[in-house]
Short mmCIF file of C-alpha atoms in Angstrom, two decimals:
data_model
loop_
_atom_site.label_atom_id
_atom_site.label_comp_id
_atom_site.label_asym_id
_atom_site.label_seq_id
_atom_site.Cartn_x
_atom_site.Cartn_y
_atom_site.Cartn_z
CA UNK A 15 193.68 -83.77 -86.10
CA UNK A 16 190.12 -83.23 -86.05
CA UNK A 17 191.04 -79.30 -86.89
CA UNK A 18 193.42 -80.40 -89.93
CA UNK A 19 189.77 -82.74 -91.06
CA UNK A 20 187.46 -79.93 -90.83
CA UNK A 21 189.62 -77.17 -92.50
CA UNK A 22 190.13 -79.87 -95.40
CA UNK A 23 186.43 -80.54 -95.33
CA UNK A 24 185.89 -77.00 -95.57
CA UNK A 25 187.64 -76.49 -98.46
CA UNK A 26 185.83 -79.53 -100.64
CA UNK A 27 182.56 -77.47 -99.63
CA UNK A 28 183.72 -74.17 -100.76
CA UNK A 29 184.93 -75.69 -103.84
CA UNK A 30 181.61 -77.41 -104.45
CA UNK A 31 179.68 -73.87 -104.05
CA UNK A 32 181.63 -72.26 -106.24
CA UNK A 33 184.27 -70.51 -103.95
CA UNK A 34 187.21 -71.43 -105.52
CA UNK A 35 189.61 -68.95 -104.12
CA UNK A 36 188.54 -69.47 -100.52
CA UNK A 37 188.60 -73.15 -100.84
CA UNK A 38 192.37 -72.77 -102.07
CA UNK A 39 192.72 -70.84 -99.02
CA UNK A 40 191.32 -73.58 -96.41
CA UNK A 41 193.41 -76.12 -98.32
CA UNK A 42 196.41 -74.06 -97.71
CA UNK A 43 195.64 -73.54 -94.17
CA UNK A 44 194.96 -77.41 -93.46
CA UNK A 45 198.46 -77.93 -95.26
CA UNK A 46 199.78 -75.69 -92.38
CA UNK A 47 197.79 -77.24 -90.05
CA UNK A 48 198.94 -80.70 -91.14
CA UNK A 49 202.84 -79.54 -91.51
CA UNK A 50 202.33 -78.33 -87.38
CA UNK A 51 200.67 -81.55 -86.79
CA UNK A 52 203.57 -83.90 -88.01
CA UNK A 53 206.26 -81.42 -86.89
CA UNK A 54 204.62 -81.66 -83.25
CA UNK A 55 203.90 -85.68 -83.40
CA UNK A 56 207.74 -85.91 -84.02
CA UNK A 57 209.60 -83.30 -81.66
CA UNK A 58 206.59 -83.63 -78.27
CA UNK A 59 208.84 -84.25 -75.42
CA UNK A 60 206.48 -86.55 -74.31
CA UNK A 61 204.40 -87.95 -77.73
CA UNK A 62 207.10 -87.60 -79.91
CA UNK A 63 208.47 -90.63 -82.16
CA UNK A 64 212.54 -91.19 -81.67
CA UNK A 65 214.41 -92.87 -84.90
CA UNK A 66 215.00 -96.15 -83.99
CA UNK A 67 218.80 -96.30 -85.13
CA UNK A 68 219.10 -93.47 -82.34
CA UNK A 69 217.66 -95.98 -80.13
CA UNK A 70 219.63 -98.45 -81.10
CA UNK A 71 223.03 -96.39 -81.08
CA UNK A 72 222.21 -95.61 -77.46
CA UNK A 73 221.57 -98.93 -76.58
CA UNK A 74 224.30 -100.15 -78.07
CA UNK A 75 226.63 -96.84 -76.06
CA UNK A 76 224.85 -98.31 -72.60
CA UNK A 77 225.90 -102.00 -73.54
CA UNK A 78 229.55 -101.41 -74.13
CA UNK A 79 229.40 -99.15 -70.82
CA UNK A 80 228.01 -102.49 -69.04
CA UNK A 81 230.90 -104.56 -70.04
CA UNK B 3 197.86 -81.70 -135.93
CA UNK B 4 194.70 -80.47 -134.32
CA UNK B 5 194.29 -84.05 -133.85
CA UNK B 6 197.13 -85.32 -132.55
CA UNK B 7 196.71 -82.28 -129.64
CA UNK B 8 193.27 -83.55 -129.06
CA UNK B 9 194.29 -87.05 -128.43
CA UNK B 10 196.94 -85.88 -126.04
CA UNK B 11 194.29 -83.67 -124.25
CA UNK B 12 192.57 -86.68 -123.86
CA UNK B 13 195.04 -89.20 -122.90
CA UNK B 14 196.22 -86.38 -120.05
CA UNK B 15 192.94 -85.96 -118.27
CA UNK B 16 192.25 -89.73 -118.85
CA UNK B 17 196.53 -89.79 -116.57
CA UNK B 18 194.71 -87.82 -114.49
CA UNK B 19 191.58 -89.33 -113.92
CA UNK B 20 193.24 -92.47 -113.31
CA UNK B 21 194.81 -91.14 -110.66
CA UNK B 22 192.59 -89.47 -108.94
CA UNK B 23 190.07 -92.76 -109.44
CA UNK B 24 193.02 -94.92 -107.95
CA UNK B 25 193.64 -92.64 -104.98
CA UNK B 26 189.61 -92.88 -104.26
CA UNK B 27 190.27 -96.42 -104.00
CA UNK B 28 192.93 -96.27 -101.72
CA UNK B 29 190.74 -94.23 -99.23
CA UNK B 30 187.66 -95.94 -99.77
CA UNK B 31 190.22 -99.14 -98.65
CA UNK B 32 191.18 -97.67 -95.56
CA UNK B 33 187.57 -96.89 -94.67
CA UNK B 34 186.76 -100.65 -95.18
CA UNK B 35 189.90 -101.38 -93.36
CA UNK B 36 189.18 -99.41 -90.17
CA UNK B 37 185.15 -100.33 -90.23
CA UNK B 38 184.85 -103.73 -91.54
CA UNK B 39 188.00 -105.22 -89.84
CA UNK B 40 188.68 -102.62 -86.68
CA UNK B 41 191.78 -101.36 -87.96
CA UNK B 42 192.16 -98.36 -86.15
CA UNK B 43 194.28 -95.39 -87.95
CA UNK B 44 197.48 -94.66 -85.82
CA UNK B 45 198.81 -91.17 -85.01
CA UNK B 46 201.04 -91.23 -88.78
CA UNK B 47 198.31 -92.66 -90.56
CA UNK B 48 195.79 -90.33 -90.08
CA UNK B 49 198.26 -87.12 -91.63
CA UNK B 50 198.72 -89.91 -94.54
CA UNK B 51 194.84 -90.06 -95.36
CA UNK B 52 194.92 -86.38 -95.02
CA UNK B 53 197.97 -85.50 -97.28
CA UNK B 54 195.82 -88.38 -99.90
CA UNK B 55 192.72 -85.99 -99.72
CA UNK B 56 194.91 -83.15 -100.12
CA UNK B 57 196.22 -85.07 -103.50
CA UNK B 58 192.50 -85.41 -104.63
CA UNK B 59 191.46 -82.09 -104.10
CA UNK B 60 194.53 -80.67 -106.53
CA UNK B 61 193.49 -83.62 -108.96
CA UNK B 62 189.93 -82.61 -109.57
CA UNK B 63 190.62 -78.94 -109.51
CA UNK B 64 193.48 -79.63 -112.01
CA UNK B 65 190.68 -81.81 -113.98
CA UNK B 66 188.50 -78.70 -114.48
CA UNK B 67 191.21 -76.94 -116.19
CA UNK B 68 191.35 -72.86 -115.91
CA UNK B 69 194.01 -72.26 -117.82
CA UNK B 70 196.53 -72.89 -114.98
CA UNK B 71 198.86 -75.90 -113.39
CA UNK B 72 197.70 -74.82 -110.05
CA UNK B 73 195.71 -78.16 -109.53
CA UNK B 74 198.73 -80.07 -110.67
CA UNK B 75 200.91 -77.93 -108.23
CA UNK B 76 198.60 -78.84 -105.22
CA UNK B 77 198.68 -82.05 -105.50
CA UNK B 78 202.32 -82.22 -105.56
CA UNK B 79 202.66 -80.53 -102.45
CA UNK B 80 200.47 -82.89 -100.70
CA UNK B 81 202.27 -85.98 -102.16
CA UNK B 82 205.47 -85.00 -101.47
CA UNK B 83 204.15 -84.35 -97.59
CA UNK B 84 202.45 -87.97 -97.85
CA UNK B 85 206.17 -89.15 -99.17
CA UNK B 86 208.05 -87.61 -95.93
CA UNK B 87 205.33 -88.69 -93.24
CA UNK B 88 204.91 -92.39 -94.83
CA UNK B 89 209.43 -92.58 -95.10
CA UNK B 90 209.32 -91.37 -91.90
CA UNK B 91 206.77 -94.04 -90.38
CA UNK B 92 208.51 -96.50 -92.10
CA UNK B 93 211.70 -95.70 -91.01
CA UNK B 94 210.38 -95.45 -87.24
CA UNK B 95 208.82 -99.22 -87.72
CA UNK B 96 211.63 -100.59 -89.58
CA UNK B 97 213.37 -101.45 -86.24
CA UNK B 98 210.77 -103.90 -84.22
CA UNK B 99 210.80 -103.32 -80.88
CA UNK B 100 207.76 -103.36 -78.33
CA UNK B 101 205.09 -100.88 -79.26
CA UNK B 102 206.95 -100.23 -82.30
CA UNK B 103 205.65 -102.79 -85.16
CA UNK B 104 203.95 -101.97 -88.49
CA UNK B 105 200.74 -101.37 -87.78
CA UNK B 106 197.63 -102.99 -89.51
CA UNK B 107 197.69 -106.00 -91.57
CA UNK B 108 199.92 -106.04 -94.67
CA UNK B 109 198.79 -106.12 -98.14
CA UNK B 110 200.54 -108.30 -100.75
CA UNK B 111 203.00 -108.59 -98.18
CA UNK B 112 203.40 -104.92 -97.60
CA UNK B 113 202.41 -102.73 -94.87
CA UNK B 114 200.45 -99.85 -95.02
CA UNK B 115 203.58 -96.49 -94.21
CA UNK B 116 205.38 -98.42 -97.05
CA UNK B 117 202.19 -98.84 -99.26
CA UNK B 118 201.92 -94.98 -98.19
CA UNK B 119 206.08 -93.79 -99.49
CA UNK B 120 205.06 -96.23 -102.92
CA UNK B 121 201.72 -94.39 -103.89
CA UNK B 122 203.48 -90.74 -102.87
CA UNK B 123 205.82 -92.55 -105.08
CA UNK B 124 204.05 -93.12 -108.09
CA UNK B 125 202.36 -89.63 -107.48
CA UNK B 126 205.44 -87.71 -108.14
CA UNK B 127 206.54 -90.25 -110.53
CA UNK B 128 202.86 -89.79 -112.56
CA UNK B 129 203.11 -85.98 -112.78
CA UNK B 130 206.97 -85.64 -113.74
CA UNK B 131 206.01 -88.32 -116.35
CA UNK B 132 203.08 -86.00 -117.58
CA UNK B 133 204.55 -82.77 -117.65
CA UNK B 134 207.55 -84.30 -119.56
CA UNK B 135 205.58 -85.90 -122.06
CA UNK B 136 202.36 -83.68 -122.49
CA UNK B 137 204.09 -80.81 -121.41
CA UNK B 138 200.74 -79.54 -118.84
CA UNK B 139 197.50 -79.41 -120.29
CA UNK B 140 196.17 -78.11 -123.40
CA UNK B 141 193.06 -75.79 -123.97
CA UNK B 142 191.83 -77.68 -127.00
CA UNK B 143 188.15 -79.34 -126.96
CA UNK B 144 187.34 -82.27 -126.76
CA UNK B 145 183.27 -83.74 -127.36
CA UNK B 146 184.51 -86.59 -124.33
CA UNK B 147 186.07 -84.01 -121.90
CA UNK B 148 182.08 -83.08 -121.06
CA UNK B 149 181.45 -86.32 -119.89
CA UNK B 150 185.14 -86.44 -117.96
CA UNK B 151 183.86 -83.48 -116.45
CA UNK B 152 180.68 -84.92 -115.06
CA UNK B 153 182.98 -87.97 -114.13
CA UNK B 154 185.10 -85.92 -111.92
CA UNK B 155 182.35 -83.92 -111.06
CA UNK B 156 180.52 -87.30 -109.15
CA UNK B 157 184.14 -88.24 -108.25
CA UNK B 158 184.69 -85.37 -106.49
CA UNK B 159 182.11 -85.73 -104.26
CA UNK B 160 182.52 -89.23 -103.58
CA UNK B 161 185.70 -87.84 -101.99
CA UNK B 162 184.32 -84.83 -100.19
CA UNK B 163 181.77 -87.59 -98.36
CA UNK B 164 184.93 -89.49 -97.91
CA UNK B 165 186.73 -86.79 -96.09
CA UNK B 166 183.38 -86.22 -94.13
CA UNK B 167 182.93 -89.35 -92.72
CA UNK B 168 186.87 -89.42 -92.02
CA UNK B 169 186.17 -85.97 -90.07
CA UNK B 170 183.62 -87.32 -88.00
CA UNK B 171 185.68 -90.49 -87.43
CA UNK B 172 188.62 -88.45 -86.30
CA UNK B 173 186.44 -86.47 -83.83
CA UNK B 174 184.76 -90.09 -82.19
CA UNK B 175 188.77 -91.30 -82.28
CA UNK B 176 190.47 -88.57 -81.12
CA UNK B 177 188.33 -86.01 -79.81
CA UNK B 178 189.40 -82.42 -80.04
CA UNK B 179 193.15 -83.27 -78.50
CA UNK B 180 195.68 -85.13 -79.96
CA UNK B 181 195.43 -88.48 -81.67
CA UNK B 182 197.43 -90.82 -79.56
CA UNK B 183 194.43 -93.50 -78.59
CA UNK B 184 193.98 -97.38 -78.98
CA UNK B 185 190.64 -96.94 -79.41
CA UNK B 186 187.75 -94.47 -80.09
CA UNK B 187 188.39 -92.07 -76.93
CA UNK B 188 184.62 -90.73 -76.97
CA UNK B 189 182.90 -93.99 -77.05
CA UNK B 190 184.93 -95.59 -73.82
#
């Protein structure tokens, strides 16, 4: 996260020098950075979010098992 | 003729200025949220600010016009990212369970993922609107696009400061791992 804030930050500096190009660039690479973020927040074995009708499908699955 | 293209050069920027003011707004908000009343950003809502930032950079660099749409095509590209991380949020809360409920306090009855999806939203919904009826932006000059300049200008960095303090924030809150804390990891 704090990588995705500095590359953004970076590019409202370069802009505000006068580096338009290279500011483009950093903005770019924090959209990466951002996209790789979110993809890893949702498919981390261990941090990432599950949909909650999945949830709810399985819990349903393990109740009709019960009875 | 001349005229009615000047007035339409006008009204655009002003579309555009309004959003980029409103969007300021939003983030000074979240600031005042998170500060004033220790809302803490979760995991989702951090990318959201981000993707927001992302909108304003696109706005102002579509605001100094160089001929191009690039500005306008930025800024898409980061709403339509703040669209599928705020649906996705949503959808994730939309079934309460433990550890599982909106997050934050809701506004006008409305929390903040689905505030998030309604501003990415109006975002998209803003530029289709303007590229449909002023067709992208004209190279015609105006005597008050100076002073829209030097309004963006001061806007602008307003917003960089913004995304500053939000840097260091994210650096006290989440160090230099992943964001997954209830509280500011480097000040426990």
């Amino acid at each position: 996260m704090v990588a995705v804030y500095g590359v953004l930050l970076g590019a409202f500096v370069l802009d505000f020098a006068g580096h338009r190009r290279l500011a483009i660039c950093c903005l770019l690479l924090s959209f990466a950075l951002g996209l790789w973020l979110f993809l890893w927040e949702i498919y981390s074995p261990d941090y990432g979010f599950r949909m909650p009708w999945l949830q709810v499908e399985s819990v349903a699955v393990s109740l009709a098992a019960v009875s | 003729m001349l005229g009615l293209d000047r007035m339409a050069a006008l009204f655009d920027r002003l579309v555009l200025l309004a959003m980029f003011l409103i969007l300021a707004a939003i983030l000074t908000a979240a600031l005042v949220m998170q500060y004033a009343f220790g809302e803490l950003p979760c995991p989702l809502c951090l990318p959201q600010r981000y993707a927001m930032f992302g909108c304003c950079f696109g706005l102002a660099q579509q605001l100094r016009f160089d001929g191009s749409e690039r500005g306008s095509g930025l800024s898409l590209l980061f709403a339509v990212v703040l669209l599928v991380i705020a649906v996705r949020q949503t959808l994730l809360d939309l079934f309460p369970r433990p550890g599982h409920e909106y997050v934050g306090s809701a506004i006008l009855g409305i929390h903040m993922p689905v505030w998030g999806a309604l501003i990415a939203v109006a975002l998209i919904l803003g530029f289709a609107l303007r590229f449909a009826i002023f067709g992208g932006m004209r190279a015609v000059s105006v005597p008050a696009v100076a002073s829209l300049r030097r309004l963006t200008q001061a806007l602008f960095i307003y917003v960089a400061l913004l995304c500053a303090v939000n840097f260091i924030s994210a650096i006290v809150q989440c160090g230099l791992g992943e964001c997954h804390t209830m509280g500011y990891s480097l000040l426990k």
